[in-house]
Amino acid sequence: MANKSGGFPYPFRTFWAIVLLGINLVVAGYYFHIIQ
């Protein structure tokens, strides 16, 4: 537990980065389908 150098561990951050990216893609897809 001495690895806490200001922030979450890298696997946790990469996991959330991928989740947020996926959500953005899904929302963009919905918007494009609604617009077209």
PDB file of N, CA and C in Angstrom:
ATOM      1  N   MET A   1       0.829  -1.199   0.000  1.00  0.00           N
ATOM      2  CA  MET A   1       0.000   0.000   0.000  1.00  0.00           C
ATOM      3  C   MET A   1       0.870   1.259   0.000  1.00  0.00           C
ATOM      4  N   ALA A   2       2.146   1.111  -0.264  1.00  0.00           N
ATOM      5  CA  ALA A   2       3.035   2.276  -0.328  1.00  0.00           C
ATOM      6  C   ALA A   2       3.099   2.806  -1.750  1.00  0.00           C
ATOM      7  N   ASN A   3       2.183   2.336  -2.599  1.00  0.00           N
ATOM      8  CA  ASN A   3       2.194   2.747  -4.005  1.00  0.00           C
ATOM      9  C   ASN A   3       1.308   3.964  -4.238  1.00  0.00           C
ATOM     10  N   LYS A   4       0.760   4.551  -3.167  1.00  0.00           N
ATOM     11  CA  LYS A   4      -0.154   5.682  -3.357  1.00  0.00           C
ATOM     12  C   LYS A   4       0.654   6.959  -3.544  1.00  0.00           C
ATOM     13  N   SER A   5       0.977   7.263  -4.767  1.00  0.00           N
ATOM     14  CA  SER A   5       1.717   8.494  -5.053  1.00  0.00           C
ATOM     15  C   SER A   5       0.759   9.505  -5.691  1.00  0.00           C
ATOM     16  N   GLY A   6      -0.326   9.777  -5.011  1.00  0.00           N
ATOM     17  CA  GLY A   6      -1.251  10.812  -5.489  1.00  0.00           C
ATOM     18  C   GLY A   6      -2.203  10.325  -6.553  1.00  0.00           C
ATOM     19  N   GLY A   7      -3.185   9.527  -6.197  1.00  0.00           N
ATOM     20  CA  GLY A   7      -4.193   9.133  -7.180  1.00  0.00           C
ATOM     21  C   GLY A   7      -4.489   7.653  -7.140  1.00  0.00           C
ATOM     22  N   PHE A   8      -5.333   7.223  -8.059  1.00  0.00           N
ATOM     23  CA  PHE A   8      -5.717   5.828  -8.145  1.00  0.00           C
ATOM     24  C   PHE A   8      -4.641   5.023  -8.874  1.00  0.00           C
ATOM     25  N   PRO A   9      -4.606   3.715  -8.675  1.00  0.00           N
ATOM     26  CA  PRO A   9      -3.682   2.871  -9.445  1.00  0.00           C
ATOM     27  C   PRO A   9      -4.022   2.896 -10.930  1.00  0.00           C
ATOM     28  N   TYR A  10      -3.045   2.537 -11.749  1.00  0.00           N
ATOM     29  CA  TYR A  10      -3.232   2.654 -13.203  1.00  0.00           C
ATOM     30  C   TYR A  10      -4.350   1.767 -13.750  1.00  0.00           C
ATOM     31  N   PRO A  11      -4.491   0.505 -13.331  1.00  0.00           N
ATOM     32  CA  PRO A  11      -5.597  -0.315 -13.878  1.00  0.00           C
ATOM     33  C   PRO A  11      -6.947   0.338 -13.633  1.00  0.00           C
ATOM     34  N   PHE A  12      -7.129   0.946 -12.450  1.00  0.00           N
ATOM     35  CA  PHE A  12      -8.409   1.584 -12.143  1.00  0.00           C
ATOM     36  C   PHE A  12      -8.644   2.767 -13.083  1.00  0.00           C
ATOM     37  N   ARG A  13      -7.606   3.579 -13.293  1.00  0.00           N
ATOM     38  CA  ARG A  13      -7.762   4.745 -14.164  1.00  0.00           C
ATOM     39  C   ARG A  13      -7.997   4.334 -15.609  1.00  0.00           C
ATOM     40  N   THR A  14      -7.274   3.325 -16.072  1.00  0.00           N
ATOM     41  CA  THR A  14      -7.486   2.892 -17.465  1.00  0.00           C
ATOM     42  C   THR A  14      -8.883   2.316 -17.627  1.00  0.00           C
ATOM     43  N   PHE A  15      -9.359   1.589 -16.594  1.00  0.00           N
ATOM     44  CA  PHE A  15     -10.712   1.020 -16.664  1.00  0.00           C
ATOM     45  C   PHE A  15     -11.743   2.130 -16.826  1.00  0.00           C
ATOM     46  N   TRP A  16     -11.637   3.178 -16.000  1.00  0.00           N
ATOM     47  CA  TRP A  16     -12.612   4.261 -16.093  1.00  0.00           C
ATOM     48  C   TRP A  16     -12.456   5.047 -17.383  1.00  0.00           C
ATOM     49  N   ALA A  17     -11.214   5.175 -17.885  1.00  0.00           N
ATOM     50  CA  ALA A  17     -11.014   5.873 -19.161  1.00  0.00           C
ATOM     51  C   ALA A  17     -11.734   5.126 -20.283  1.00  0.00           C
ATOM     52  N   ILE A  18     -11.619   3.777 -20.274  1.00  0.00           N
ATOM     53  CA  ILE A  18     -12.283   2.974 -21.311  1.00  0.00           C
ATOM     54  C   ILE A  18     -13.803   3.066 -21.153  1.00  0.00           C
ATOM     55  N   VAL A  19     -14.279   3.034 -19.910  1.00  0.00           N
ATOM     56  CA  VAL A  19     -15.731   3.119 -19.674  1.00  0.00           C
ATOM     57  C   VAL A  19     -16.270   4.460 -20.171  1.00  0.00           C
ATOM     58  N   LEU A  20     -15.587   5.550 -19.818  1.00  0.00           N
ATOM     59  CA  LEU A  20     -16.068   6.867 -20.251  1.00  0.00           C
ATOM     60  C   LEU A  20     -15.993   7.001 -21.770  1.00  0.00           C
ATOM     61  N   LEU A  21     -14.946   6.450 -22.374  1.00  0.00           N
ATOM     62  CA  LEU A  21     -14.832   6.505 -23.828  1.00  0.00           C
ATOM     63  C   LEU A  21     -15.980   5.736 -24.478  1.00  0.00           C
ATOM     64  N   GLY A  22     -16.311   4.575 -23.936  1.00  0.00           N
ATOM     65  CA  GLY A  22     -17.417   3.786 -24.476  1.00  0.00           C
ATOM     66  C   GLY A  22     -18.737   4.524 -24.338  1.00  0.00           C
ATOM     67  N   ILE A  23     -18.949   5.165 -23.194  1.00  0.00           N
ATOM     68  CA  ILE A  23     -20.188   5.917 -22.990  1.00  0.00           C
ATOM     69  C   ILE A  23     -20.266   7.060 -23.998  1.00  0.00           C
ATOM     70  N   ASN A  24     -19.144   7.739 -24.212  1.00  0.00           N
ATOM     71  CA  ASN A  24     -19.140   8.838 -25.186  1.00  0.00           C
ATOM     72  C   ASN A  24     -19.482   8.325 -26.576  1.00  0.00           C
ATOM     73  N   LEU A  25     -18.935   7.167 -26.952  1.00  0.00           N
ATOM     74  CA  LEU A  25     -19.219   6.614 -28.280  1.00  0.00           C
ATOM     75  C   LEU A  25     -20.691   6.240 -28.394  1.00  0.00           C
ATOM     76  N   VAL A  26     -21.250   5.646 -27.348  1.00  0.00           N
ATOM     77  CA  VAL A  26     -22.667   5.250 -27.392  1.00  0.00           C
ATOM     78  C   VAL A  26     -23.559   6.480 -27.504  1.00  0.00           C
ATOM     79  N   VAL A  27     -23.259   7.498 -26.713  1.00  0.00           N
ATOM     80  CA  VAL A  27     -24.067   8.722 -26.757  1.00  0.00           C
ATOM     81  C   VAL A  27     -23.948   9.386 -28.127  1.00  0.00           C
ATOM     82  N   ALA A  28     -22.732   9.425 -28.678  1.00  0.00           N
ATOM     83  CA  ALA A  28     -22.550  10.013 -30.008  1.00  0.00           C
ATOM     84  C   ALA A  28     -23.342   9.213 -31.040  1.00  0.00           C
ATOM     85  N   GLY A  29     -23.326   7.893 -30.917  1.00  0.00           N
ATOM     86  CA  GLY A  29     -24.087   7.065 -31.849  1.00  0.00           C
ATOM     87  C   GLY A  29     -25.574   7.350 -31.761  1.00  0.00           C
ATOM     88  N   TYR A  30     -26.082   7.464 -30.543  1.00  0.00           N
ATOM     89  CA  TYR A  30     -27.506   7.783 -30.393  1.00  0.00           C
ATOM     90  C   TYR A  30     -27.817   9.139 -31.029  1.00  0.00           C
ATOM     91  N   TYR A  31     -26.966  10.119 -30.792  1.00  0.00           N
ATOM     92  CA  TYR A  31     -27.216  11.443 -31.340  1.00  0.00           C
ATOM     93  C   TYR A  31     -27.211  11.422 -32.861  1.00  0.00           C
ATOM     94  N   PHE A  32     -26.235  10.717 -33.441  1.00  0.00           N
ATOM     95  CA  PHE A  32     -26.162  10.674 -34.908  1.00  0.00           C
ATOM     96  C   PHE A  32     -27.383   9.959 -35.472  1.00  0.00           C
ATOM     97  N   HIS A  33     -27.861   8.929 -34.784  1.00  0.00           N
ATOM     98  CA  HIS A  33     -29.051   8.226 -35.280  1.00  0.00           C
ATOM     99  C   HIS A  33     -30.279   9.117 -35.158  1.00  0.00           C
ATOM    100  N   ILE A  34     -30.319   9.931 -34.117  1.00  0.00           N
ATOM    101  CA  ILE A  34     -31.471  10.813 -33.936  1.00  0.00           C
ATOM    102  C   ILE A  34     -31.437  11.927 -34.977  1.00  0.00           C
ATOM    103  N   ILE A  35     -30.228  12.453 -35.239  1.00  0.00           N
ATOM    104  CA  ILE A  35     -30.124  13.580 -36.180  1.00  0.00           C
ATOM    105  C   ILE A  35     -30.443  13.121 -37.590  1.00  0.00           C
ATOM    106  N   GLN A  36     -29.877  11.996 -38.003  1.00  0.00           N
ATOM    107  CA  GLN A  36     -30.068  11.562 -39.392  1.00  0.00           C
ATOM    108  C   GLN A  36     -31.447  10.953 -39.610  1.00  0.00           C
TER     109      GLN A  36
END
